[in-house]
């Protein structure tokens, strides 16, 4: 019995959510008095792989083959499942990221495992292996008991935190047996459309809604985001009207995010919008209507006109 954590890389680097998944997997391994093995797929330098030891991975399986240089859902799932079988891992942990959401159910099917996706806490220690997870687009929590021998857990970013746990990590190459049927759809190359922080991984997000009146007013939103090193997001009507790209749409029908800071400007706070952002650590709302529903879930609120408040915020940030 052991625990395997999949460590997703982007351009050869691990993101904070990966170190968080490793920290979480290490805590489960400790609960089960067993070891933690990590599996990395793609081109990652040895020095970067060694970083995983800081968070408790004692063995790191490295899969570096040409066919798997870019993410291929089915093939990655097969390799991770094969590694779990070879290592005798009955618990597989991964981040509930964009690719994690595609991988987790596939790995679960291959391992005939129970799945808890969107986990927010460690499993209970009363012998029941019950995992608290988000449900109904983040509007509720569910406690899911995994009764199967094998288990897959996809951890929500920002739910557990990064915890250092220095371990001497051994790196091993893992020979992946890739079937042609796993390579039905292959991404040849990924070209970044922008150098800006990508929304699903952003720790800070500046988001705006219909209160901004039109696309011509997004200059101040982008300036505020740039000053903070934040990603930009928007409400659904804004992307429906083509004021902003659909990739920025957050909510029930858009991307679900959980950054450390979410600043909502001129957004009413409809339940469908909150479904995608309510697990943000700190929510700041700027709205001219004191009755706007968003204020009910805000940690900080400014009742005021965005066209006055945002330039003042920009001015204050520039002064520092
Ligand atoms: P509005 O509701 O028009 O609110 C604009 C806000 O701006 C108001 O609160 C107003 O007081 C404020 N304001 C106006 N002028 C200013 C100013 N000068 N300064 C400061 N504040 C100002 N929505 C999503 O966002 N994401 C989703 O994923 C999503 N999925 C949906 C799925 C379904 C099935 C349905 C039915 C709806 C969905 N919606 C979604 C739409 C959602 O119900 C709301 O209509 C939408 O979120 C409202 O967007 P908004 O807050 O930008 O606009």
Short mmCIF file of C-alpha atoms and ligand atoms in Angstrom, two decimals:
data_model
loop_
_atom_site.label_atom_id
_atom_site.label_comp_id
_atom_site.label_asym_id
_atom_site.label_seq_id
_atom_site.Cartn_x
_atom_site.Cartn_y
_atom_site.Cartn_z
CA UNK A 1 0.00 0.00 0.00
CA UNK A 2 1.33 3.46 -0.88
CA UNK A 3 0.26 6.86 -2.21
CA UNK A 4 1.03 8.18 -5.70
CA UNK A 5 0.71 11.87 -6.58
CA UNK A 6 0.65 13.12 -10.18
CA UNK A 7 2.67 16.33 -10.51
CA UNK A 8 1.50 18.34 -13.48
CA UNK A 9 4.15 20.47 -15.16
CA UNK A 10 3.80 23.51 -17.40
CA UNK A 11 6.76 24.39 -19.60
CA UNK A 12 9.00 22.26 -17.37
CA UNK A 13 7.98 23.95 -14.11
CA UNK A 14 5.68 22.97 -11.26
CA UNK A 15 3.05 25.40 -10.05
CA UNK A 16 2.06 26.11 -6.46
CA UNK A 17 -1.02 23.88 -6.82
CA UNK A 18 1.33 20.93 -7.51
CA UNK A 19 3.32 21.51 -4.30
CA UNK A 20 -0.02 21.74 -2.53
CA UNK A 21 -1.14 18.39 -4.00
CA UNK A 22 2.19 16.85 -2.90
CA UNK A 23 1.76 18.29 0.63
CA UNK A 24 -1.78 16.88 0.77
CA UNK A 25 -0.70 13.48 -0.57
CA UNK A 26 2.13 13.38 2.00
CA UNK A 27 -0.38 14.04 4.79
CA UNK A 28 -2.50 11.10 3.52
CA UNK A 29 0.62 8.91 3.28
CA UNK A 30 1.40 9.80 6.92
CA UNK A 31 -2.19 8.95 7.93
CA UNK A 32 -1.72 5.55 6.27
CA UNK A 33 1.87 5.12 7.59
CA UNK A 34 3.19 4.67 4.08
CA UNK A 35 5.45 6.37 1.53
CA UNK A 36 4.70 8.96 -1.09
CA UNK A 37 5.78 8.56 -4.70
CA UNK A 38 5.34 11.32 -7.30
CA UNK A 39 5.01 10.85 -11.05
CA UNK A 40 5.99 13.59 -13.50
CA UNK A 41 5.30 13.36 -17.24
CA UNK A 42 7.06 15.61 -19.77
CA UNK A 43 10.33 17.50 -19.94
CA UNK A 44 11.30 18.54 -16.40
CA UNK A 45 14.88 19.23 -15.26
CA UNK A 46 16.29 17.15 -12.41
CA UNK A 47 16.66 20.24 -10.20
CA UNK A 48 12.92 20.96 -10.58
CA UNK A 49 12.01 17.31 -9.85
CA UNK A 50 14.14 17.46 -6.67
CA UNK A 51 11.93 20.32 -5.45
CA UNK A 52 9.20 17.72 -4.83
CA UNK A 53 11.30 16.24 -2.03
CA UNK A 54 10.77 19.45 -0.05
CA UNK A 55 7.11 18.54 0.32
CA UNK A 56 7.53 14.89 1.24
CA UNK A 57 7.86 12.83 -1.97
CA UNK A 58 10.50 10.17 -1.30
CA UNK A 59 10.49 8.69 -4.82
CA UNK A 60 9.92 10.55 -8.09
CA UNK A 61 9.05 8.65 -11.26
CA UNK A 62 10.10 10.62 -14.31
CA UNK A 63 8.41 9.90 -17.65
CA UNK A 64 10.22 11.81 -20.36
CA UNK A 65 9.32 10.50 -23.82
CA UNK A 66 8.69 12.44 -27.02
CA UNK A 67 5.08 11.24 -27.45
CA UNK A 68 4.11 12.64 -24.03
CA UNK A 69 5.85 16.02 -24.26
CA UNK A 70 2.47 17.75 -24.47
CA UNK A 71 -0.59 16.74 -22.47
CA UNK A 72 -2.58 13.80 -23.93
CA UNK A 73 -5.46 13.01 -21.60
CA UNK A 74 -5.94 9.30 -22.32
CA UNK A 75 -2.22 8.49 -22.57
CA UNK A 76 -1.33 10.39 -19.37
CA UNK A 77 -4.16 8.58 -17.53
CA UNK A 78 -2.85 5.18 -18.75
CA UNK A 79 0.71 5.99 -17.64
CA UNK A 80 -0.39 7.22 -14.19
CA UNK A 81 -2.63 4.15 -13.70
CA UNK A 82 0.22 1.84 -14.79
CA UNK A 83 2.59 3.57 -12.33
CA UNK A 84 0.03 3.17 -9.53
CA UNK A 85 -0.24 -0.56 -10.28
CA UNK A 86 3.52 -1.03 -10.47
CA UNK A 87 4.13 0.88 -7.22
CA UNK A 88 1.26 -0.88 -5.45
CA UNK A 89 -0.33 2.53 -4.81
CA UNK A 90 -3.96 2.25 -3.79
CA UNK A 91 -4.43 6.03 -3.44
CA UNK A 92 -3.75 8.41 -6.34
CA UNK A 93 -3.80 12.16 -5.65
CA UNK A 94 -3.75 14.96 -8.21
CA UNK A 95 -4.68 18.60 -8.42
CA UNK A 96 -8.27 19.37 -9.52
CA UNK A 97 -6.86 21.64 -12.20
CA UNK A 98 -8.10 21.96 -15.79
CA UNK A 99 -6.17 18.84 -16.86
CA UNK A 100 -6.72 17.13 -13.49
CA UNK A 101 -10.47 17.31 -14.07
CA UNK A 102 -10.00 15.31 -17.28
CA UNK A 103 -7.50 12.87 -15.81
CA UNK A 104 -9.08 11.96 -12.47
CA UNK A 105 -12.15 10.08 -13.80
CA UNK A 106 -10.07 8.31 -16.45
CA UNK A 107 -7.53 7.10 -13.88
CA UNK A 108 -10.41 6.03 -11.60
CA UNK A 109 -11.96 3.92 -14.38
CA UNK A 110 -8.62 2.28 -15.20
CA UNK A 111 -7.94 1.43 -11.53
CA UNK A 112 -11.60 0.57 -10.76
CA UNK A 113 -11.25 3.21 -8.06
CA UNK A 114 -13.69 5.38 -6.17
CA UNK A 115 -13.28 9.08 -7.00
CA UNK A 116 -13.49 12.20 -4.84
CA UNK A 117 -12.97 15.21 -7.10
CA UNK A 118 -12.89 18.72 -5.70
CA UNK A 119 -11.60 17.53 -2.30
CA UNK A 120 -11.11 20.29 0.26
CA UNK A 121 -9.94 18.39 3.34
CA UNK A 122 -7.97 15.32 4.34
CA UNK A 123 -9.92 12.05 4.55
CA UNK A 124 -11.34 11.22 7.97
CA UNK A 125 -9.27 8.97 10.19
CA UNK A 126 -12.15 6.98 11.72
CA UNK A 127 -11.56 4.07 9.32
CA UNK A 128 -14.22 5.26 6.85
CA UNK A 129 -12.05 7.14 4.33
CA UNK A 130 -14.65 9.88 3.94
CA UNK A 131 -13.52 12.94 1.94
CA UNK A 132 -15.11 16.39 2.12
CA UNK A 133 -15.53 17.81 -1.39
CA UNK A 134 -17.37 20.59 -3.14
CA UNK A 135 -20.71 19.76 -4.80
CA UNK A 136 -23.29 21.54 -6.98
CA UNK A 137 -20.78 23.93 -8.55
CA UNK A 138 -19.31 24.88 -5.19
CA UNK A 139 -22.68 25.75 -3.61
CA UNK A 140 -22.47 22.88 -1.11
CA UNK A 141 -20.08 20.37 0.38
CA UNK A 142 -20.52 16.61 0.24
CA UNK A 143 -18.82 13.98 2.36
CA UNK A 144 -17.98 11.10 0.01
CA UNK A 145 -16.96 7.78 1.51
CA UNK A 146 -14.63 5.86 -0.78
CA UNK A 147 -15.28 2.18 -0.08
CA UNK A 148 -13.33 0.75 -3.04
CA UNK A 149 -9.84 -0.71 -2.56
CA UNK A 150 -8.33 1.89 -4.92
CA UNK A 151 -9.06 5.58 -4.50
CA UNK A 152 -8.49 8.70 -6.60
CA UNK A 153 -8.61 12.16 -5.00
CA UNK A 154 -8.46 15.43 -6.94
CA UNK A 155 -7.63 18.30 -4.57
CA UNK A 156 -9.11 21.76 -5.14
CA UNK A 157 -6.34 24.37 -5.50
CA UNK A 158 -5.92 26.56 -2.40
CA UNK A 159 -7.91 24.18 -0.19
CA UNK A 160 -5.03 22.64 1.80
CA UNK A 161 -2.00 24.91 1.46
CA UNK A 162 1.64 24.11 0.81
CA UNK A 163 3.41 22.40 3.72
CA UNK A 164 7.15 21.77 3.70
CA UNK A 165 8.26 18.30 4.77
CA UNK A 166 11.85 17.77 3.62
CA UNK A 167 12.60 14.24 2.39
CA UNK A 168 15.54 12.82 0.44
CA UNK A 169 13.98 12.23 -2.95
CA UNK A 170 15.20 9.51 -5.32
CA UNK A 171 14.51 10.09 -9.03
CA UNK A 172 13.81 7.05 -11.25
CA UNK A 173 12.94 6.88 -14.93
CA UNK A 174 9.60 5.18 -15.49
CA UNK A 175 9.22 3.28 -18.77
CA UNK A 176 5.77 4.12 -20.10
CA UNK A 177 4.00 1.53 -22.24
CA UNK A 178 2.03 3.76 -24.61
CA UNK A 179 -0.66 2.17 -26.75
CA UNK A 180 -1.49 3.75 -30.15
CA UNK A 181 -5.17 3.89 -29.04
CA UNK A 182 -4.13 6.27 -26.24
CA UNK A 183 -2.76 8.72 -28.78
CA UNK A 184 -5.97 9.29 -30.75
CA UNK A 185 -5.84 13.05 -30.24
CA UNK A 186 -2.41 14.58 -29.80
CA UNK A 187 -1.62 18.22 -29.12
CA UNK A 188 1.32 19.05 -31.38
CA UNK A 189 2.28 22.31 -29.75
CA UNK A 190 0.96 24.85 -27.28
CA UNK A 191 1.40 28.48 -28.25
CA UNK A 192 0.76 30.98 -25.50
CA UNK A 193 -1.64 33.68 -26.66
CA UNK A 194 -0.49 36.05 -23.94
CA UNK A 195 2.28 36.44 -21.40
CA UNK A 196 -0.26 37.37 -18.74
CA UNK A 197 -1.00 35.16 -15.72
CA UNK A 198 -3.37 32.35 -16.73
CA UNK A 199 -6.73 32.50 -14.96
CA UNK A 200 -7.04 28.95 -13.55
CA UNK A 201 -3.61 29.24 -11.86
CA UNK A 202 -3.80 32.87 -10.77
CA UNK A 203 -3.45 33.70 -7.10
CA UNK A 204 -4.90 37.17 -7.64
CA UNK A 205 -7.82 37.91 -9.96
CA UNK A 206 -9.38 41.22 -10.98
CA UNK A 207 -12.82 40.62 -12.46
CA UNK A 208 -15.43 42.94 -13.89
CA UNK A 209 -19.04 42.79 -15.00
CA UNK A 210 -21.74 44.65 -16.84
CA UNK A 211 -21.30 47.61 -14.49
CA UNK A 212 -18.28 48.57 -16.63
CA UNK A 213 -20.74 49.58 -19.41
CA UNK A 214 -18.60 48.50 -22.38
CA UNK A 215 -15.34 46.94 -23.61
CA UNK A 216 -13.74 50.37 -24.02
CA UNK A 217 -13.58 50.68 -20.22
CA UNK A 218 -11.43 47.60 -19.59
CA UNK A 219 -8.19 49.59 -19.76
CA UNK A 220 -8.41 50.41 -16.06
CA UNK A 221 -9.22 46.77 -15.17
CA UNK A 222 -6.14 45.57 -17.06
CA UNK A 223 -3.98 48.29 -15.52
CA UNK A 224 -5.12 47.34 -12.01
CA UNK A 225 -4.49 43.66 -12.77
CA UNK A 226 -1.01 44.38 -14.17
CA UNK A 227 -0.05 46.44 -11.11
CA UNK A 228 -1.12 43.58 -8.83
CA UNK A 229 0.30 40.80 -11.04
CA UNK A 230 -3.24 39.46 -11.30
CA UNK A 231 -5.21 37.68 -14.03
CA UNK A 232 -8.37 39.27 -15.44
CA UNK A 233 -11.80 37.62 -15.39
CA UNK A 234 -15.37 38.64 -16.19
CA UNK A 235 -19.04 37.73 -15.72
CA UNK A 236 -20.95 35.73 -18.33
CA UNK A 237 -22.94 38.57 -19.94
CA UNK A 238 -19.65 40.38 -20.54
CA UNK A 239 -18.16 37.48 -22.51
CA UNK A 240 -21.54 36.77 -24.20
CA UNK A 241 -21.49 40.35 -25.48
CA UNK A 242 -17.93 39.84 -26.74
CA UNK A 243 -16.58 42.59 -24.48
CA UNK A 244 -14.05 40.02 -23.22
CA UNK A 245 -12.93 36.57 -24.43
CA UNK A 246 -14.85 33.50 -23.22
CA UNK A 247 -11.66 32.20 -21.58
CA UNK A 248 -12.19 34.90 -18.91
CA UNK A 249 -15.75 33.91 -18.04
CA UNK A 250 -15.99 32.59 -14.47
CA UNK A 251 -18.94 30.94 -12.79
CA UNK A 252 -21.19 27.94 -13.04
CA UNK A 253 -20.92 27.78 -16.82
CA UNK A 254 -17.41 29.22 -16.96
CA UNK A 255 -14.18 28.47 -15.10
CA UNK A 256 -14.30 27.75 -11.38
CA UNK A 257 -11.42 29.45 -9.58
CA UNK A 258 -10.21 29.72 -6.00
CA UNK A 259 -7.53 32.44 -5.91
CA UNK A 260 -6.19 34.04 -2.74
CA UNK A 261 -7.79 37.34 -3.75
CA UNK A 262 -10.80 37.96 -6.02
CA UNK A 263 -11.70 41.58 -6.74
CA UNK A 264 -15.19 41.87 -8.28
CA UNK A 265 -15.93 45.20 -9.94
CA UNK A 266 -19.43 46.07 -11.18
CA UNK A 267 -20.64 42.47 -10.80
CA UNK A 268 -23.99 41.89 -9.06
CA UNK A 269 -23.08 38.53 -7.50
CA UNK A 270 -25.72 36.28 -9.06
CA UNK A 271 -25.70 32.72 -7.72
CA UNK A 272 -24.38 31.38 -11.04
CA UNK A 273 -21.40 33.76 -10.85
CA UNK A 274 -20.72 32.96 -7.18
CA UNK A 275 -20.68 29.23 -8.00
CA UNK A 276 -17.33 29.71 -9.69
CA UNK A 277 -15.64 32.15 -7.31
CA UNK A 278 -17.05 31.70 -3.81
CA UNK A 279 -14.16 29.50 -2.67
CA UNK A 280 -11.72 32.40 -3.19
CA UNK A 281 -9.80 33.08 0.03
CA UNK A 282 -10.54 36.83 0.18
CA UNK A 283 -13.30 38.53 -1.84
CA UNK A 284 -13.34 42.30 -2.41
CA UNK A 285 -16.45 43.79 -4.01
CA UNK A 286 -16.73 47.21 -5.65
CA UNK A 287 -20.32 48.07 -6.56
CA UNK A 288 -22.34 51.27 -6.54
CA UNK A 289 -25.44 49.46 -5.29
CA UNK A 290 -25.22 48.78 -1.51
CA UNK A 291 -27.89 46.08 -1.95
CA UNK A 292 -25.86 44.10 -4.53
CA UNK A 293 -25.95 40.41 -3.44
CA UNK A 294 -22.16 40.12 -3.85
CA UNK A 295 -21.68 42.14 -0.63
CA UNK A 296 -23.19 39.21 1.36
CA UNK A 297 -20.18 37.01 0.55
CA UNK A 298 -17.56 39.79 0.47
CA UNK A 299 -14.72 40.02 2.99
CA UNK A 300 -14.26 43.68 2.06
CA UNK A 301 -16.67 45.91 0.17
CA UNK A 302 -16.54 49.37 -1.34
CA UNK A 303 -19.87 50.98 -2.15
CA UNK A 304 -18.94 53.33 -4.93
CA UNK A 305 -18.72 54.05 -8.63
CA UNK A 306 -16.10 51.83 -10.29
CA UNK A 307 -15.09 54.76 -12.51
CA UNK A 308 -14.04 56.69 -9.40
CA UNK A 309 -12.82 53.87 -7.14
CA UNK A 310 -10.64 51.92 -9.60
CA UNK A 311 -8.54 54.94 -10.76
CA UNK A 312 -7.95 55.80 -7.08
CA UNK A 313 -6.79 52.24 -6.38
CA UNK A 314 -4.43 52.42 -9.38
CA UNK A 315 -3.08 55.76 -8.16
CA UNK A 316 -2.50 54.36 -4.65
CA UNK A 317 -0.73 51.25 -6.00
CA UNK A 318 1.50 53.37 -8.25
CA UNK A 319 2.44 55.52 -5.25
CA UNK A 320 3.90 52.45 -3.48
P1 LIG B 1 -25.53 42.67 -13.82
O1 LIG B 1 -26.39 41.69 -13.13
O2 LIG B 1 -26.17 43.58 -14.79
O3 LIG B 1 -24.85 43.54 -12.65
C1 LIG B 1 -24.08 44.67 -12.88
C2 LIG B 1 -23.69 45.23 -11.53
O4 LIG B 1 -22.85 46.33 -11.71
C3 LIG B 1 -24.87 45.68 -10.66
O5 LIG B 1 -24.77 45.09 -9.39
C4 LIG B 1 -24.69 47.20 -10.59
O6 LIG B 1 -25.10 47.72 -9.33
C5 LIG B 1 -23.21 47.34 -10.78
N1 LIG B 1 -22.81 48.62 -11.36
C6 LIG B 1 -23.38 49.28 -12.38
N2 LIG B 1 -22.69 50.41 -12.66
C7 LIG B 1 -21.67 50.45 -11.79
C8 LIG B 1 -20.62 51.37 -11.56
N3 LIG B 1 -20.46 52.47 -12.31
N4 LIG B 1 -19.75 51.11 -10.55
C9 LIG B 1 -19.88 49.99 -9.77
N5 LIG B 1 -20.86 49.09 -9.95
C10 LIG B 1 -21.73 49.32 -10.94
N6 LIG B 1 -23.11 34.52 -14.83
C11 LIG B 1 -21.78 34.46 -14.61
O7 LIG B 1 -21.14 35.48 -14.32
N7 LIG B 1 -21.12 33.27 -14.74
C12 LIG B 1 -21.74 32.11 -15.07
O8 LIG B 1 -21.09 31.08 -15.18
C13 LIG B 1 -23.15 32.15 -15.31
N8 LIG B 1 -23.82 31.02 -15.63
C14 LIG B 1 -25.17 31.08 -15.77
C15 LIG B 1 -25.89 29.92 -16.02
C16 LIG B 1 -27.27 29.95 -16.14
C17 LIG B 1 -28.00 28.68 -16.40
C18 LIG B 1 -27.96 31.19 -16.01
C19 LIG B 1 -29.44 31.23 -16.13
C20 LIG B 1 -27.26 32.35 -15.78
C21 LIG B 1 -25.87 32.33 -15.67
N9 LIG B 1 -25.13 33.48 -15.42
C22 LIG B 1 -23.80 33.41 -15.18
C23 LIG B 1 -25.75 34.82 -15.46
C24 LIG B 1 -26.09 35.35 -14.07
O9 LIG B 1 -27.36 34.89 -13.67
C25 LIG B 1 -26.11 36.90 -14.07
O10 LIG B 1 -27.03 37.34 -15.02
C26 LIG B 1 -24.74 37.52 -14.38
O11 LIG B 1 -23.76 36.99 -13.52
C27 LIG B 1 -24.83 39.03 -14.18
O12 LIG B 1 -23.64 39.60 -14.63
P2 LIG B 1 -23.16 41.02 -14.05
O13 LIG B 1 -23.13 40.95 -12.58
O14 LIG B 1 -21.93 41.40 -14.78
O15 LIG B 1 -24.31 42.00 -14.57
#
